[in-house]
XYZ file of C-alpha atoms in Angstrom:
359
model
C 87.385 105.457 69.783
C 90.001 108.167 70.216
C 90.673 109.396 73.751
C 90.126 113.047 74.610
C 92.180 113.033 77.806
C 94.615 115.682 78.965
C 97.416 116.036 81.494
C 95.226 116.148 84.590
C 93.529 112.888 83.581
C 96.857 111.080 83.270
C 98.019 112.584 86.564
C 95.058 110.842 88.205
C 96.442 107.540 86.931
C 100.029 108.151 88.040
C 101.081 110.953 90.390
C 104.170 111.952 88.394
C 103.962 115.344 86.705
C 106.548 114.330 84.090
C 104.634 111.128 83.290
C 101.382 113.070 82.853
C 103.069 115.614 80.585
C 104.598 112.911 78.387
C 101.277 111.071 78.152
C 99.480 114.280 77.164
C 102.073 114.849 74.410
C 101.634 111.283 73.145
C 97.816 111.506 73.154
C 95.302 110.999 71.667
C 95.165 107.215 71.849
C 92.951 105.125 69.605
C 92.476 102.461 72.290
C 93.241 101.480 75.874
C 95.911 99.064 74.622
C 97.695 101.885 72.814
C 97.556 104.074 75.932
C 98.978 101.287 78.132
C 101.815 100.660 75.686
C 102.695 104.358 75.651
C 102.448 104.582 79.435
C 104.778 101.598 79.890
C 107.369 103.087 77.562
C 107.173 106.507 79.214
C 107.314 105.115 82.748
C 110.311 102.847 82.243
C 112.241 104.727 79.536
C 111.439 108.442 79.528
C 110.913 109.664 83.097
C 113.666 109.932 85.697
C 114.093 108.693 89.262
C 112.529 111.809 90.781
C 109.382 111.145 88.748
C 109.174 107.643 90.202
C 109.526 109.014 93.742
C 106.905 111.692 93.060
C 104.450 109.047 91.901
C 105.185 106.881 94.949
C 104.572 109.761 97.364
C 101.222 110.537 95.723
C 99.825 107.236 96.999
C 98.074 106.833 100.330
C 99.966 104.409 102.530
C 98.494 100.901 102.466
C 95.820 100.850 105.194
C 95.248 104.610 104.892
C 93.171 106.827 102.607
C 95.218 109.952 102.894
C 98.333 110.602 100.789
C 101.804 109.954 102.139
C 102.988 113.533 101.732
C 101.905 117.049 100.790
C 104.859 117.741 98.558
C 102.849 117.993 95.339
C 99.977 120.286 96.144
C 100.801 123.526 97.900
C 98.013 125.845 96.708
C 95.670 127.281 99.329
C 92.808 125.260 97.887
C 94.811 122.037 97.648
C 92.836 118.820 97.338
C 94.397 115.524 98.320
C 97.741 114.744 96.762
C 98.084 115.399 93.066
C 100.068 118.203 91.485
C 97.397 119.395 89.059
C 98.560 122.280 86.893
C 97.330 125.703 87.944
C 95.719 126.497 84.615
C 92.983 123.892 85.095
C 89.639 125.198 86.423
C 89.120 124.486 90.126
C 86.056 122.318 89.485
C 88.169 120.094 87.228
C 90.813 119.772 89.943
C 88.239 118.792 92.554
C 86.559 116.261 90.281
C 89.900 114.747 89.288
C 91.103 114.300 92.879
C 87.855 112.771 94.108
C 87.895 110.265 91.231
C 91.518 109.360 91.998
C 90.885 108.744 95.673
C 87.715 106.822 95.002
C 89.870 104.571 92.807
C 92.479 104.273 95.566
C 89.822 103.412 98.146
C 88.393 100.771 95.805
C 91.833 99.264 95.211
C 92.278 98.845 98.964
C 88.694 97.704 99.624
C 89.587 94.019 100.000
C 92.400 94.872 102.403
C 90.125 97.081 104.520
C 87.349 94.476 104.504
C 89.716 91.791 105.803
C 91.528 94.012 108.311
C 91.460 93.726 112.088
C 92.762 96.174 114.679
C 95.847 94.033 115.253
C 96.591 93.515 111.545
C 96.257 97.232 110.802
C 98.531 98.039 113.720
C 101.136 95.545 112.490
C 100.797 96.864 108.948
C 101.359 100.412 110.197
C 104.481 99.360 112.084
C 105.948 97.510 109.085
C 105.078 100.433 106.795
C 107.146 102.683 109.078
C 110.077 100.241 109.079
C 109.921 99.919 105.293
C 109.877 103.679 104.752
C 112.800 104.181 107.117
C 114.879 101.610 105.211
C 114.014 102.540 101.630
C 113.017 106.215 101.854
C 109.594 105.819 100.220
C 106.301 104.162 101.110
C 105.539 100.519 100.325
C 104.026 100.364 96.823
C 101.903 97.393 95.834
C 98.963 96.905 93.499
C 96.502 96.210 96.323
C 93.490 95.361 94.178
C 91.969 92.063 95.382
C 94.595 91.540 98.093
C 93.793 90.878 101.741
C 95.505 92.707 104.596
C 97.349 89.526 105.607
C 98.514 88.985 102.036
C 99.783 92.563 101.742
C 101.535 92.298 105.107
C 103.239 89.046 104.076
C 104.458 90.636 100.833
C 105.711 93.706 102.705
C 107.735 91.545 105.106
C 109.128 89.519 102.209
C 110.187 92.578 100.215
C 111.681 94.277 103.260
C 114.737 92.019 102.957
C 115.499 93.271 99.424
C 118.434 95.484 98.593
C 117.273 99.094 97.964
C 118.101 99.007 94.239
C 116.087 95.798 93.803
C 113.136 97.093 95.817
C 113.091 100.360 93.882
C 112.606 98.442 90.618
C 109.865 96.249 92.140
C 108.041 99.322 93.444
C 108.186 100.862 89.966
C 106.717 97.693 88.466
C 103.887 97.716 91.024
C 103.238 101.391 90.233
C 102.875 100.480 86.557
C 100.271 97.839 87.469
C 98.283 100.498 89.340
C 98.641 102.921 86.435
C 97.332 100.323 83.996
C 94.297 99.644 86.198
C 93.529 103.348 86.426
C 93.950 103.912 82.703
C 91.303 101.251 82.192
C 89.006 103.030 84.647
C 89.736 106.335 82.926
C 88.743 104.970 79.522
C 85.535 103.411 80.857
C 84.440 106.178 83.246
C 85.509 109.530 81.797
C 82.342 110.302 79.840
C 79.999 109.625 82.758
C 81.952 111.725 85.251
C 82.328 114.650 82.841
C 78.618 114.621 82.083
C 77.709 114.687 85.774
C 80.039 117.558 86.656
C 79.035 119.684 83.664
C 75.322 119.183 84.145
C 75.098 119.633 87.893
C 78.069 121.796 89.043
C 76.591 122.904 92.409
C 75.377 119.444 93.367
C 78.660 117.920 92.239
C 80.714 120.352 94.363
C 78.653 119.411 97.416
C 79.116 115.715 96.636
C 82.861 116.306 96.340
C 83.059 117.584 99.908
C 80.957 114.675 101.173
C 83.168 112.205 99.321
C 86.300 113.907 100.632
C 85.232 113.376 104.257
C 83.906 109.885 103.535
C 87.115 108.739 101.881
C 89.401 110.034 104.628
C 87.109 108.854 107.410
C 86.540 105.400 105.939
C 89.680 103.796 107.296
C 89.055 105.327 110.728
C 85.656 103.662 111.112
C 86.273 100.373 109.293
C 87.428 98.511 112.366
C 84.676 99.750 114.659
C 82.049 98.673 112.104
C 83.628 95.236 111.733
C 83.659 94.721 115.501
C 80.204 96.145 116.245
C 78.234 93.911 118.590
C 81.235 91.897 119.725
C 82.127 91.560 123.378
C 85.238 93.571 124.214
C 88.269 91.393 124.796
C 90.245 91.855 127.998
C 93.879 92.124 127.056
C 96.971 94.060 128.005
C 97.190 97.390 126.220
C 100.101 98.358 124.014
C 98.984 101.984 123.586
C 97.142 104.581 125.691
C 93.371 103.988 126.044
C 92.572 107.387 124.470
C 94.235 108.464 121.238
C 93.512 110.960 118.488
C 94.464 111.642 114.897
C 93.931 114.883 112.944
C 93.368 114.865 109.181
C 93.220 118.015 107.074
C 90.373 117.278 104.653
C 91.098 120.396 102.575
C 94.476 118.887 101.665
C 93.607 115.236 102.177
C 96.629 114.731 104.406
C 97.586 114.461 108.081
C 97.604 117.749 110.018
C 101.012 118.100 111.671
C 101.915 120.562 114.415
C 98.483 120.913 116.051
C 98.556 121.313 119.829
C 96.272 118.803 121.576
C 95.109 118.742 125.193
C 93.265 115.936 127.010
C 91.203 116.729 130.137
C 88.893 114.869 132.529
C 85.892 116.339 134.348
C 86.407 116.374 138.113
C 84.001 119.150 139.095
C 81.534 119.191 141.985
C 78.677 118.283 139.637
C 78.468 114.731 138.187
C 78.929 116.133 134.696
C 79.375 119.527 133.019
C 76.215 121.217 131.739
C 75.734 122.635 128.282
C 75.917 126.431 128.119
C 77.628 126.845 131.489
C 81.090 128.403 131.734
C 83.292 126.679 134.297
C 86.340 128.289 135.885
C 87.370 124.952 137.376
C 86.405 121.300 137.136
C 88.485 120.196 134.159
C 91.766 118.478 135.050
C 94.510 118.327 132.420
C 95.734 114.763 131.894
C 98.189 115.373 129.100
C 99.119 117.509 126.112
C 101.088 116.969 122.940
C 101.557 118.137 119.361
C 100.566 116.096 116.329
C 103.419 114.516 114.393
C 103.839 114.285 110.613
C 101.240 111.517 110.551
C 98.729 113.749 112.371
C 98.892 111.642 115.550
C 99.188 113.228 118.971
C 101.398 110.706 120.703
C 100.875 109.703 124.323
C 98.227 111.908 125.973
C 97.560 109.377 128.735
C 99.489 106.620 130.483
C 99.142 103.080 129.170
C 96.763 101.383 131.630
C 94.596 98.278 131.264
C 91.466 100.075 132.512
C 90.717 103.768 131.995
C 88.778 105.688 134.670
C 85.111 106.085 133.689
C 83.968 109.694 133.376
C 83.630 112.711 131.099
C 86.635 113.587 128.947
C 87.465 116.489 126.652
C 90.005 116.682 123.835
C 90.820 120.186 122.569
C 92.722 121.099 119.417
C 94.462 124.423 118.788
C 93.079 124.708 115.262
C 93.471 128.491 115.201
C 97.241 128.240 115.409
C 97.310 125.589 112.666
C 95.018 127.581 110.358
C 94.981 131.282 111.419
C 92.581 132.205 108.601
C 90.136 129.435 109.514
C 86.752 129.830 111.170
C 87.508 128.001 114.441
C 90.071 129.360 116.964
C 89.970 125.946 118.635
C 87.885 122.769 118.580
C 86.834 120.673 121.588
C 85.223 117.237 121.696
C 83.529 116.085 124.923
C 82.743 112.385 125.394
C 81.874 109.937 128.155
C 83.502 106.626 129.029
C 81.201 104.362 131.039
C 82.106 101.676 133.564
C 81.355 98.943 131.024
C 83.729 100.580 128.526
C 86.795 101.112 130.705
C 88.806 98.384 128.940
C 87.950 99.603 125.436
C 90.156 101.763 123.254
C 88.852 105.219 122.343
C 90.217 106.767 119.171
C 88.789 110.267 118.655
C 89.962 111.519 115.227
C 89.313 115.050 114.007
C 88.544 115.801 110.355
C 89.468 119.429 109.862
C 88.971 122.015 107.121
C 89.249 125.822 107.361
C 85.504 126.233 107.879
C 84.316 122.972 109.427
C 85.343 120.034 111.527
C 83.841 116.669 112.356
C 84.787 113.553 114.278
C 84.261 109.814 114.393
C 84.529 107.222 117.154
C 87.357 105.082 115.840
C 88.687 101.775 117.102
């Protein structure tokens, strides 16, 4: 069976534009084995260092579902992280990116299923240390690996010299590419048939998948810990945090002004539809960093004061052409919850926003 794949299909397997172009020139392939052999030769012998780095940056960081940078996709209708050529129809671009990130989510499924709040926090910290040392994110073929196993490998590889680690990362990228080529060969016909036959339904499903994929890692911990009694322990971060993700780009939203307030009005709680000139007390404000996180909006305390809180985001400044000039989320912390951690992420697009209660 000869493959009928083009550049955008190969870009879904490896986020290097040069790699995808070379694969498209070498196509068609009579079999998966022939495609893998060509891909291996192109990856190790025909593309340059910048192509390796481009492919690395197209990956979501281990433990995340969003890409590590926005450097590849700067169109106004950008979707996730791949530099799909402009000549491709928009529906093809959307379908391609959703397939890619569904693959990425599946590859990290074992890690997410075995993750705990503490292991994800430690993984995040080591990811940051690794990136600072080597200049690119930690690349590993995560399929079938637990969070603890990935963390152990990250710590082990951290001691490598940069030139050694660069080669290892390239080898791991090739493993991922081979897995995705296999998925491409087995799944292309089905996906194409669905998108051609039901374009409107497929476009709607794309948006649902986009939010689901990005939100998955934010809710994984809270689902795993549902029904458990909250542990009393000393905090290492503020009790209320937030994280803004731009779902139209599939990446963190940097530079958004965030304000945290607490209700201290004369009434027990604010009422819907009533405009208040006073009652809300500002507790802290910040601006989201490159990872979309707002930093410290509240002091680190073991027990947070019960009450009504409001987090507001200056979305209008971030996206002047968007529908919302700002977005506010009001929530209540009860007496029984004062030792819990409240993560209130915002999933933002130019014409909608939504939120989850994270861990």
